[in-house]
Amino acid sequence: MRQKLLSEGAKELSYEIREIVKKAEKLKALGLPIYWENIGDPIQKHHRLPEWIKNIVAELAMENDVYSYCPSKGVLETREFLARQTNAMGGVKISADDICFFNGLGDAIAKVYQFLDQTSRIIGPSPAYSTHSSAEAAHASHEPLTYKLDPENHWYPDLDDLYKKVKYNPNVVGILIINPDNPTGMVYPLETLKRIVEIAREFNLFLIADEIYINITYNGTRAYSLAEIIGDVPGISMKGISKELPWPGARCGWVEYYNRGKDEDFNRFCQAIDNAKMIEVCSTKLPQLAWPKIVGDPRFKIYRDETNQSIGRRSKAISKILASVKEVTFNETNGAFYNTIIFRPGVLKPNQKLKIENADARNLVEKWVSADIPLDKRFVYYLLGAKGVCVVPISSFSSDLQGFRVTLLEEDETLLINIFESIRNGILEYVS
Ligand SMILES: Cc1ncc(COP(=O)(O)O)c(C=O)c1O
């Protein structure tokens, strides 16, 4: 090519949650049954939406207006509805103009990091959800900048680590929280959130809160929204319908800008994000029209509460199977629908194996593990080949810990138990 094509940052783009699927598909082609524990899609894991929700969508689909474009920032009535919901929390106040819709939150995340100055950094949690960490790292052409979530303390953030990294790195302009968190399922305690707001205030930073799971909590836990605690600090809350409805195929999410008026730089940054959407015209319209009708229906809260309780029951069932395995650190989760299981230091070694009956599958896995890969990825490939369970290695979440992420989504209880017993047996056989 006449000039270099690829940006330096492009090498930071990776998404193991889907990469692992390529490996699993190869084993599936050899006749192995695969249990997909890699992706947070409730519908793929046998969740059925109630008929009344489908009827709302079906009725909307019969209206001609649904097929046109909508305003760039999204359907006005829907943004007004969302602004009322946020204002009802009693914290920060916003108007419809402070909201912009995207084609899924993934689209919003890409835009937010894309328009940051290259030297400005957002520090985020580690283990890191790759959609954030990859996009942020790609914008900076540098590896992700992270603060630690501590598996020995319920996965709560290590606030000293965060404070020091913010203090001694003047390029940090913002702090990311994912609440409840993906991949750990941790819910940020109120005091922790307040402390993070204080740190942002002290160093003149803005906050980003990915709140796509904000209404998915259980086991008596409640997640606090950024809107409730942010005070007068600038911030962006990110929300969506992929998990809460759940309707991931709709590709619909939005951002809410808090305290835009408090800082001119921040205001211009928000304007750039809106402009980026404007040059694309607008985002998917049908789900925007459906959301207020669905959430505004009294049946929605009942449905969501029941769905959360089921996830909570599954978190307990998984805990029963894995919490006593002494080779791993296990934290029961209280939000979102993931669990990250960490091998204790020194447990994983380069010569460990699982027995794989199918000779072709064994050859394939042995080829994969002969490459220079992290030890948890080696375990994950063996688990896939031997037990057919597809999980995601935690080393791919910008973490120096060794472990793997599972989902809490399988709705068939017998299958759920079988899958997690297979995982437990896989761990025990692998390390013995
Ligand atoms: C924390 C978090 N943010 C954003 C997304 C992306 O959501 P969407 O389907 O709206 O693009 C996900 C999807 O798994 C997620 O876990």
CSV table of C-alpha atoms and ligand atoms in Angstrom, one decimal:
chain,number,residue,atom,x,y,z
A,1,MET,CA,0.0,0.0,0.0
A,2,ARG,CA,1.1,3.5,-0.7
A,3,GLN,CA,0.9,4.5,3.0
A,4,LYS,CA,0.5,2.5,6.2
A,5,LEU,CA,-3.1,1.3,6.5
A,6,LEU,CA,-3.6,0.1,10.0
A,7,SER,CA,-3.6,2.3,13.1
A,8,GLU,CA,-1.3,1.2,16.0
A,9,GLY,CA,-4.4,0.9,18.2
A,10,ALA,CA,-6.0,-1.8,16.0
A,11,LYS,CA,-3.9,-4.5,17.7
A,12,GLU,CA,-5.7,-3.8,20.9
A,13,LEU,CA,-9.1,-4.9,19.5
A,14,SER,CA,-9.9,-8.4,20.7
A,15,TYR,CA,-13.0,-10.1,22.0
A,16,GLU,CA,-12.3,-13.5,23.5
A,17,ILE,CA,-16.0,-14.0,24.3
A,18,ARG,CA,-16.5,-14.6,20.6
A,19,GLU,CA,-13.0,-15.8,19.7
A,20,ILE,CA,-13.5,-18.9,21.8
A,21,VAL,CA,-16.6,-19.7,19.7
A,22,LYS,CA,-14.3,-20.3,16.6
A,23,LYS,CA,-12.5,-23.0,18.6
A,24,ALA,CA,-15.7,-24.5,20.0
A,25,GLU,CA,-17.3,-24.6,16.5
A,26,LYS,CA,-14.3,-26.7,15.3
A,27,LEU,CA,-14.9,-29.2,18.1
A,28,LYS,CA,-18.6,-29.2,17.4
A,29,ALA,CA,-17.9,-30.1,13.7
A,30,LEU,CA,-16.2,-33.2,15.1
A,31,GLY,CA,-19.4,-34.2,16.7
A,32,LEU,CA,-18.8,-33.0,20.3
A,33,PRO,CA,-21.8,-31.4,22.1
A,34,ILE,CA,-21.0,-27.9,23.2
A,35,TYR,CA,-22.5,-26.1,26.2
A,36,TRP,CA,-22.2,-22.4,25.6
A,37,GLU,CA,-21.1,-20.7,28.8
A,38,ASN,CA,-19.3,-17.9,27.0
A,39,ILE,CA,-21.8,-15.3,26.1
A,40,GLY,CA,-24.3,-13.2,28.1
A,41,ASP,CA,-27.3,-13.7,25.9
A,42,PRO,CA,-30.3,-14.9,27.9
A,43,ILE,CA,-32.3,-15.8,24.8
A,44,GLN,CA,-29.6,-18.2,23.6
A,45,LYS,CA,-29.8,-19.8,27.0
A,46,HIS,CA,-33.5,-20.7,26.6
A,47,HIS,CA,-35.1,-17.6,28.2
A,48,ARG,CA,-38.5,-16.9,26.7
A,49,LEU,CA,-40.0,-13.4,26.7
A,50,PRO,CA,-43.6,-13.2,28.0
A,51,GLU,CA,-46.2,-13.0,25.3
A,52,TRP,CA,-47.4,-9.6,26.4
A,53,ILE,CA,-44.0,-8.1,25.6
A,54,LYS,CA,-43.9,-9.8,22.2
A,55,ASN,CA,-47.5,-8.4,21.6
A,56,ILE,CA,-46.3,-4.9,22.2
A,57,VAL,CA,-43.5,-5.3,19.7
A,58,ALA,CA,-45.8,-7.0,17.2
A,59,GLU,CA,-48.4,-4.2,17.4
A,60,LEU,CA,-45.8,-1.6,16.9
A,61,ALA,CA,-44.4,-3.5,13.9
A,62,MET,CA,-47.9,-3.0,12.2
A,63,GLU,CA,-47.6,0.8,12.4
A,64,ASN,CA,-46.2,2.4,9.3
A,65,ASP,CA,-44.3,5.2,11.1
A,66,VAL,CA,-42.1,2.7,12.8
A,67,TYR,CA,-40.3,2.1,9.5
A,68,SER,CA,-39.0,5.7,9.0
A,69,TYR,CA,-35.9,7.3,10.5
A,70,CYS,CA,-36.2,9.0,13.9
A,71,PRO,CA,-34.4,12.0,15.3
A,72,SER,CA,-30.6,11.5,15.5
A,73,LYS,CA,-30.5,11.4,19.3
A,74,GLY,CA,-33.5,9.1,19.4
A,75,VAL,CA,-37.3,9.2,19.6
A,76,LEU,CA,-38.2,12.4,21.7
A,77,GLU,CA,-41.0,10.8,23.7
A,78,THR,CA,-38.8,7.9,24.7
A,79,ARG,CA,-36.0,10.3,25.8
A,80,GLU,CA,-38.5,12.3,27.8
A,81,PHE,CA,-39.7,9.1,29.4
A,82,LEU,CA,-36.1,8.1,30.3
A,83,ALA,CA,-35.3,11.6,31.6
A,84,ARG,CA,-38.3,11.4,33.9
A,85,GLN,CA,-37.2,8.0,35.2
A,86,THR,CA,-33.7,9.3,36.0
A,87,ASN,CA,-35.0,12.5,37.6
A,88,ALA,CA,-37.3,10.4,39.8
A,89,MET,CA,-34.3,9.0,41.5
A,90,GLY,CA,-33.9,12.3,43.3
A,91,GLY,CA,-30.3,12.9,42.3
A,92,VAL,CA,-28.9,14.6,39.2
A,93,LYS,CA,-31.5,16.2,36.9
A,94,ILE,CA,-31.5,15.8,33.1
A,95,SER,CA,-33.7,16.6,30.1
A,96,ALA,CA,-34.4,14.6,26.9
A,97,ASP,CA,-31.5,16.6,25.3
A,98,ASP,CA,-29.0,14.9,27.7
A,99,ILE,CA,-29.8,11.5,26.2
A,100,CYS,CA,-28.6,9.9,23.0
A,101,PHE,CA,-29.5,6.5,21.5
A,102,PHE,CA,-27.1,4.1,19.9
A,103,ASN,CA,-27.2,0.8,18.0
A,104,GLY,CA,-26.6,-1.2,21.2
A,105,LEU,CA,-24.4,0.0,24.0
A,106,GLY,CA,-21.4,-1.5,22.2
A,107,ASP,CA,-21.9,1.3,19.6
A,108,ALA,CA,-22.0,3.9,22.3
A,109,ILE,CA,-18.9,2.5,24.0
A,110,ALA,CA,-17.0,2.7,20.7
A,111,LYS,CA,-18.0,6.3,20.1
A,112,VAL,CA,-17.2,7.5,23.6
A,113,TYR,CA,-13.6,6.3,23.5
A,114,GLN,CA,-13.1,7.3,19.8
A,115,PHE,CA,-13.5,11.0,20.5
A,116,LEU,CA,-11.2,11.2,23.5
A,117,ASP,CA,-7.9,13.0,22.8
A,118,GLN,CA,-5.3,10.2,22.2
A,119,THR,CA,-3.3,11.0,25.3
A,120,SER,CA,-6.3,11.2,27.6
A,121,ARG,CA,-7.0,7.9,29.4
A,122,ILE,CA,-10.0,6.3,31.1
A,123,ILE,CA,-9.0,4.0,33.9
A,124,GLY,CA,-11.3,0.9,34.2
A,125,PRO,CA,-11.7,-2.2,36.4
A,126,SER,CA,-9.6,-5.3,35.9
A,127,PRO,CA,-10.7,-8.0,35.1
A,128,ALA,CA,-12.0,-5.7,32.3
A,129,TYR,CA,-15.0,-6.2,30.0
A,130,SER,CA,-13.2,-6.1,26.6
A,131,THR,CA,-15.7,-3.9,24.8
A,132,HIS,CA,-14.6,-1.1,27.1
A,133,SER,CA,-10.9,-2.0,27.6
A,134,SER,CA,-10.2,-2.8,23.9
A,135,ALA,CA,-11.9,0.4,22.6
A,136,GLU,CA,-10.2,2.6,25.2
A,137,ALA,CA,-6.8,0.9,24.5
A,138,ALA,CA,-7.3,1.2,20.7
A,139,HIS,CA,-8.0,5.0,21.1
A,140,ALA,CA,-4.8,5.4,23.1
A,141,SER,CA,-2.6,2.9,21.1
A,142,HIS,CA,-1.6,1.6,24.4
A,143,GLU,CA,-2.6,-1.3,26.6
A,144,PRO,CA,-5.6,-0.8,28.9
A,145,LEU,CA,-5.2,1.2,32.1
A,146,THR,CA,-6.9,-0.6,35.0
A,147,TYR,CA,-7.6,-0.6,38.7
A,148,LYS,CA,-7.9,-3.9,40.5
A,149,LEU,CA,-11.0,-5.7,41.5
A,150,ASP,CA,-10.1,-8.0,44.4
A,151,PRO,CA,-11.2,-11.6,44.3
A,152,GLU,CA,-10.2,-12.0,48.0
A,153,ASN,CA,-12.6,-9.2,49.0
A,154,HIS,CA,-15.9,-9.9,47.1
A,155,TRP,CA,-14.4,-8.5,43.9
A,156,TYR,CA,-14.7,-5.0,45.4
A,157,PRO,CA,-12.4,-2.4,43.8
A,158,ASP,CA,-9.0,-1.8,45.4
A,159,LEU,CA,-9.5,1.9,46.1
A,160,ASP,CA,-5.9,2.5,47.1
A,161,ASP,CA,-4.8,1.1,43.8
A,162,LEU,CA,-7.3,3.3,42.0
A,163,TYR,CA,-6.4,6.4,43.9
A,164,LYS,CA,-2.6,6.0,43.3
A,165,LYS,CA,-3.0,5.3,39.6
A,166,VAL,CA,-5.2,8.4,39.2
A,167,LYS,CA,-2.9,10.6,41.3
A,168,TYR,CA,0.3,9.6,39.6
A,169,ASN,CA,-0.9,9.5,36.0
A,170,PRO,CA,-2.0,13.0,34.9
A,171,ASN,CA,-3.3,11.6,31.6
A,172,VAL,CA,-6.2,10.0,33.4
A,173,VAL,CA,-9.3,12.1,32.6
A,174,GLY,CA,-12.0,9.6,33.7
A,175,ILE,CA,-12.9,6.6,35.8
A,176,LEU,CA,-15.1,3.7,34.4
A,177,ILE,CA,-17.3,1.7,36.6
A,178,ILE,CA,-19.4,-1.3,35.4
A,179,ASN,CA,-22.2,-1.7,37.9
A,180,PRO,CA,-23.1,-4.5,38.4
A,181,ASP,CA,-19.9,-5.8,36.9
A,182,ASN,CA,-19.2,-7.9,33.9
A,183,PRO,CA,-17.2,-10.3,34.2
A,184,THR,CA,-17.3,-10.7,38.1
A,185,GLY,CA,-21.0,-10.1,38.9
A,186,MET,CA,-19.9,-7.7,41.7
A,187,VAL,CA,-22.2,-4.9,42.7
A,188,TYR,CA,-20.3,-1.7,43.8
A,189,PRO,CA,-21.2,-0.9,47.5
A,190,LEU,CA,-22.6,2.6,48.1
A,191,GLU,CA,-19.6,3.7,50.1
A,192,THR,CA,-17.2,2.6,47.3
A,193,LEU,CA,-19.2,4.6,44.7
A,194,LYS,CA,-19.2,7.7,46.9
A,195,ARG,CA,-15.4,7.4,47.3
A,196,ILE,CA,-15.0,7.1,43.5
A,197,VAL,CA,-17.0,10.2,43.1
A,198,GLU,CA,-14.8,12.0,45.6
A,199,ILE,CA,-11.7,10.9,43.7
A,200,ALA,CA,-13.2,12.2,40.4
A,201,ARG,CA,-14.0,15.5,42.1
A,202,GLU,CA,-10.5,15.8,43.7
A,203,PHE,CA,-8.7,15.3,40.3
A,204,ASN,CA,-11.2,17.0,38.1
A,205,LEU,CA,-12.2,13.9,36.2
A,206,PHE,CA,-15.5,12.7,34.7
A,207,LEU,CA,-17.1,9.3,35.4
A,208,ILE,CA,-18.5,6.7,33.1
A,209,ALA,CA,-20.9,4.2,34.6
A,210,ASP,CA,-21.9,1.2,32.4
A,211,GLU,CA,-25.3,0.4,34.0
A,212,ILE,CA,-26.6,-2.1,31.5
A,213,TYR,CA,-27.2,-4.5,34.4
A,214,ILE,CA,-28.4,-1.9,37.0
A,215,ASN,CA,-31.8,-3.6,37.4
A,216,ILE,CA,-30.4,-7.1,37.5
A,217,THR,CA,-29.6,-7.8,41.2
A,218,TYR,CA,-30.6,-10.5,43.6
A,219,ASN,CA,-29.8,-12.2,46.9
A,220,GLY,CA,-31.0,-9.0,48.7
A,221,THR,CA,-28.5,-6.7,46.9
A,222,ARG,CA,-29.4,-3.4,45.3
A,223,ALA,CA,-27.2,-1.5,42.9
A,224,TYR,CA,-27.0,2.3,43.2
A,225,SER,CA,-27.2,4.4,40.0
A,226,LEU,CA,-24.6,7.0,39.1
A,227,ALA,CA,-27.5,9.5,38.9
A,228,GLU,CA,-28.1,9.0,42.7
A,229,ILE,CA,-24.6,9.7,43.9
A,230,ILE,CA,-22.8,11.8,41.3
A,231,GLY,CA,-23.7,15.2,42.8
A,232,ASP,CA,-22.2,17.9,40.6
A,233,VAL,CA,-19.4,15.8,39.0
A,234,PRO,CA,-19.6,15.4,35.2
A,235,GLY,CA,-20.5,11.9,34.1
A,236,ILE,CA,-22.0,9.5,31.5
A,237,SER,CA,-24.3,6.7,32.4
A,238,MET,CA,-24.7,4.0,29.8
A,239,LYS,CA,-27.9,1.9,29.7
A,240,GLY,CA,-29.5,-0.5,27.3
A,241,ILE,CA,-32.2,-3.2,26.8
A,242,SER,CA,-30.0,-6.1,25.7
A,243,LYS,CA,-29.9,-7.6,29.2
A,244,GLU,CA,-32.8,-6.2,31.1
A,245,LEU,CA,-35.6,-6.9,28.6
A,246,PRO,CA,-33.7,-9.0,27.4
A,247,TRP,CA,-33.6,-8.1,23.7
A,248,PRO,CA,-29.9,-8.1,22.6
A,249,GLY,CA,-30.8,-8.6,18.9
A,250,ALA,CA,-32.6,-5.2,19.0
A,251,ARG,CA,-29.2,-3.4,19.1
A,252,CYS,CA,-30.5,-0.6,21.3
A,253,GLY,CA,-28.7,1.3,24.1
A,254,TRP,CA,-28.3,4.9,25.2
A,255,VAL,CA,-26.1,7.3,27.1
A,256,GLU,CA,-27.2,9.9,29.7
A,257,TYR,CA,-25.0,13.0,30.2
A,258,TYR,CA,-24.9,14.3,33.8
A,259,ASN,CA,-23.8,17.8,34.7
A,260,ARG,CA,-22.9,18.8,31.2
A,261,GLY,CA,-23.2,22.5,32.2
A,262,LYS,CA,-20.5,22.1,34.9
A,263,ASP,CA,-17.5,21.8,32.5
A,264,GLU,CA,-17.1,23.3,29.0
A,265,ASP,CA,-14.6,20.6,27.9
A,266,PHE,CA,-17.0,17.8,29.0
A,267,ASN,CA,-19.9,19.6,27.3
A,268,ARG,CA,-17.9,19.7,24.0
A,269,PHE,CA,-17.0,16.0,24.4
A,270,CYS,CA,-20.7,15.1,24.8
A,271,GLN,CA,-21.6,17.3,21.8
A,272,ALA,CA,-19.0,15.3,19.7
A,273,ILE,CA,-20.6,12.0,20.7
A,274,ASP,CA,-24.0,13.4,19.6
A,275,ASN,CA,-22.5,14.7,16.3
A,276,ALA,CA,-21.0,11.3,15.6
A,277,LYS,CA,-24.5,9.8,15.8
A,278,MET,CA,-25.9,12.6,13.7
A,279,ILE,CA,-23.6,11.8,10.8
A,280,GLU,CA,-25.0,8.2,10.9
A,281,VAL,CA,-28.5,9.7,10.9
A,282,CYS,CA,-30.0,7.7,13.8
A,283,SER,CA,-30.2,4.4,15.7
A,284,THR,CA,-32.7,1.5,15.6
A,285,LYS,CA,-36.2,2.9,16.1
A,286,LEU,CA,-38.5,0.1,16.8
A,287,PRO,CA,-37.0,-0.9,20.2
A,288,GLN,CA,-36.9,2.8,21.2
A,289,LEU,CA,-40.7,2.9,20.7
A,290,ALA,CA,-41.3,-0.4,22.5
A,291,TRP,CA,-39.2,0.3,25.6
A,292,PRO,CA,-41.4,2.9,27.4
A,293,LYS,CA,-44.5,0.8,26.6
A,294,ILE,CA,-42.8,-2.3,28.1
A,295,VAL,CA,-41.2,-0.7,31.1
A,296,GLY,CA,-44.2,1.4,31.8
A,297,ASP,CA,-46.4,-1.7,32.0
A,298,PRO,CA,-47.0,-2.8,35.7
A,299,ARG,CA,-46.3,-6.4,34.6
A,300,PHE,CA,-42.7,-5.5,33.8
A,301,LYS,CA,-41.5,-5.1,37.4
A,302,ILE,CA,-43.1,-8.4,38.4
A,303,TYR,CA,-41.5,-10.1,35.4
A,304,ARG,CA,-38.1,-8.6,36.1
A,305,ASP,CA,-38.3,-9.4,39.8
A,306,GLU,CA,-39.1,-13.0,39.0
A,307,THR,CA,-36.3,-13.2,36.5
A,308,ASN,CA,-33.8,-11.8,38.9
A,309,GLN,CA,-34.9,-14.3,41.6
A,310,SER,CA,-34.3,-17.1,39.1
A,311,ILE,CA,-30.8,-15.8,38.5
A,312,GLY,CA,-30.2,-15.6,42.2
A,313,ARG,CA,-31.3,-19.2,42.7
A,314,ARG,CA,-28.9,-20.2,40.0
A,315,SER,CA,-26.1,-18.2,41.7
A,316,LYS,CA,-26.8,-20.3,44.8
A,317,ALA,CA,-26.9,-23.6,42.9
A,318,ILE,CA,-23.5,-22.8,41.3
A,319,SER,CA,-22.1,-21.8,44.6
A,320,LYS,CA,-23.1,-25.2,46.1
A,321,ILE,CA,-21.1,-26.9,43.4
A,322,LEU,CA,-18.0,-24.7,43.3
A,323,ALA,CA,-17.6,-22.8,46.5
A,324,SER,CA,-15.9,-25.8,48.3
A,325,VAL,CA,-13.4,-26.5,45.6
A,326,LYS,CA,-10.2,-25.5,47.4
A,327,GLU,CA,-8.1,-24.9,44.3
A,328,VAL,CA,-10.2,-21.9,43.3
A,329,THR,CA,-11.4,-18.6,44.8
A,330,PHE,CA,-15.1,-18.4,44.4
A,331,ASN,CA,-17.4,-15.4,45.1
A,332,GLU,CA,-21.1,-15.8,44.9
A,333,THR,CA,-22.5,-13.1,42.6
A,334,ASN,CA,-25.3,-10.7,43.4
A,335,GLY,CA,-25.7,-8.8,40.2
A,336,ALA,CA,-25.6,-9.2,36.4
A,337,PHE,CA,-25.4,-12.9,35.4
A,338,TYR,CA,-21.7,-13.9,35.4
A,339,ASN,CA,-19.3,-15.5,37.8
A,340,THR,CA,-15.5,-15.3,37.6
A,341,ILE,CA,-13.7,-18.2,39.1
A,342,ILE,CA,-10.0,-17.8,39.9
A,343,PHE,CA,-7.4,-20.5,40.4
A,344,ARG,CA,-5.4,-20.0,43.5
A,345,PRO,CA,-1.7,-19.0,42.9
A,346,GLY,CA,0.5,-22.0,41.8
A,347,VAL,CA,-2.5,-24.3,41.0
A,348,LEU,CA,-2.2,-24.1,37.2
A,349,LYS,CA,0.9,-25.7,35.7
A,350,PRO,CA,2.1,-26.1,32.1
A,351,ASN,CA,1.9,-29.9,32.0
A,352,GLN,CA,-1.7,-30.4,33.2
A,353,LYS,CA,-4.2,-32.2,31.0
A,354,LEU,CA,-7.7,-33.5,30.8
A,355,LYS,CA,-8.5,-36.8,29.1
A,356,ILE,CA,-10.2,-36.3,25.7
A,357,GLU,CA,-11.8,-39.4,24.3
A,358,ASN,CA,-12.3,-38.2,20.7
A,359,ALA,CA,-8.9,-38.6,19.0
A,360,ASP,CA,-9.5,-35.8,16.5
A,361,ALA,CA,-10.6,-33.4,19.2
A,362,ARG,CA,-7.6,-34.4,21.3
A,363,ASN,CA,-5.2,-33.7,18.4
A,364,LEU,CA,-6.9,-30.3,17.9
A,365,VAL,CA,-6.7,-29.3,21.6
A,366,GLU,CA,-3.1,-30.5,21.8
A,367,LYS,CA,-2.2,-28.3,18.8
A,368,TRP,CA,-3.9,-25.3,20.4
A,369,VAL,CA,-2.1,-25.7,23.7
A,370,SER,CA,1.3,-26.2,22.1
A,371,ALA,CA,1.3,-22.4,21.3
A,372,ASP,CA,2.6,-19.9,23.9
A,373,ILE,CA,-0.7,-19.3,25.7
A,374,PRO,CA,-1.7,-18.3,29.3
A,375,LEU,CA,-2.2,-21.2,31.7
A,376,ASP,CA,-5.9,-20.4,32.2
A,377,LYS,CA,-6.5,-20.5,28.4
A,378,ARG,CA,-4.8,-23.9,28.3
A,379,PHE,CA,-7.3,-25.1,31.0
A,380,VAL,CA,-10.2,-23.6,29.0
A,381,TYR,CA,-9.2,-25.4,25.8
A,382,TYR,CA,-8.9,-28.7,27.7
A,383,LEU,CA,-12.3,-28.2,29.4
A,384,LEU,CA,-13.8,-27.5,26.0
A,385,GLY,CA,-12.3,-30.7,24.5
A,386,ALA,CA,-13.0,-33.0,27.4
A,387,LYS,CA,-16.3,-31.7,28.8
A,388,GLY,CA,-17.7,-29.6,25.9
A,389,VAL,CA,-18.1,-26.6,28.2
A,390,CYS,CA,-17.2,-23.3,26.6
A,391,VAL,CA,-16.0,-20.7,29.1
A,392,VAL,CA,-13.8,-17.6,28.7
A,393,PRO,CA,-10.3,-17.4,30.2
A,394,ILE,CA,-9.9,-14.4,32.5
A,395,SER,CA,-6.5,-13.6,31.2
A,396,SER,CA,-8.3,-12.2,28.2
A,397,PHE,CA,-10.0,-9.7,30.4
A,398,SER,CA,-6.9,-7.6,30.9
A,399,SER,CA,-6.1,-9.4,34.1
A,400,ASP,CA,-3.0,-11.1,35.5
A,401,LEU,CA,-5.2,-13.5,37.4
A,402,GLN,CA,-5.9,-17.0,36.1
A,403,GLY,CA,-9.4,-18.2,35.9
A,404,PHE,CA,-12.5,-18.2,33.7
A,405,ARG,CA,-15.9,-16.6,33.4
A,406,VAL,CA,-19.1,-18.5,33.3
A,407,THR,CA,-22.7,-17.3,32.9
A,408,LEU,CA,-25.7,-17.9,35.3
A,409,LEU,CA,-28.1,-18.1,32.4
A,410,GLU,CA,-29.0,-21.7,31.7
A,411,GLU,CA,-32.7,-22.0,32.5
A,412,ASP,CA,-32.9,-25.8,32.3
A,413,GLU,CA,-32.0,-26.6,35.9
A,414,THR,CA,-30.8,-30.2,35.3
A,415,LEU,CA,-28.6,-29.0,32.5
A,416,LEU,CA,-27.3,-26.2,34.7
A,417,ILE,CA,-26.3,-28.6,37.4
A,418,ASN,CA,-24.7,-31.0,34.8
A,419,ILE,CA,-22.7,-28.2,33.3
A,420,PHE,CA,-21.3,-26.9,36.6
A,421,GLU,CA,-20.6,-30.4,37.9
A,422,SER,CA,-18.7,-31.0,34.7
A,423,ILE,CA,-16.7,-27.8,35.4
A,424,ARG,CA,-16.0,-28.8,38.9
A,425,ASN,CA,-14.9,-32.3,37.8
A,426,GLY,CA,-12.8,-30.7,35.0
A,427,ILE,CA,-11.0,-28.5,37.6
A,428,LEU,CA,-10.4,-31.5,40.0
A,429,GLU,CA,-9.2,-33.8,37.2
A,430,TYR,CA,-7.0,-31.1,35.6
A,431,VAL,CA,-5.1,-30.2,38.8
A,432,SER,CA,-4.8,-33.7,40.2
B,1,LIG,C1,-21.1,-4.4,30.7
B,1,LIG,C2,-21.6,-4.4,29.3
B,1,LIG,N1,-21.7,-3.3,28.6
B,1,LIG,C3,-22.2,-3.3,27.3
B,1,LIG,C4,-22.5,-4.4,26.7
B,1,LIG,C5,-23.0,-4.4,25.3
B,1,LIG,O1,-24.4,-4.3,25.2
B,1,LIG,P1,-25.2,-4.1,23.9
B,1,LIG,O2,-25.8,-5.5,23.5
B,1,LIG,O3,-26.2,-3.1,24.2
B,1,LIG,O4,-24.2,-3.7,22.8
B,1,LIG,C6,-22.4,-5.6,27.4
B,1,LIG,C7,-22.8,-6.9,26.7
B,1,LIG,O5,-22.5,-8.0,27.1
B,1,LIG,C8,-21.9,-5.6,28.7
B,1,LIG,O6,-21.8,-6.8,29.4
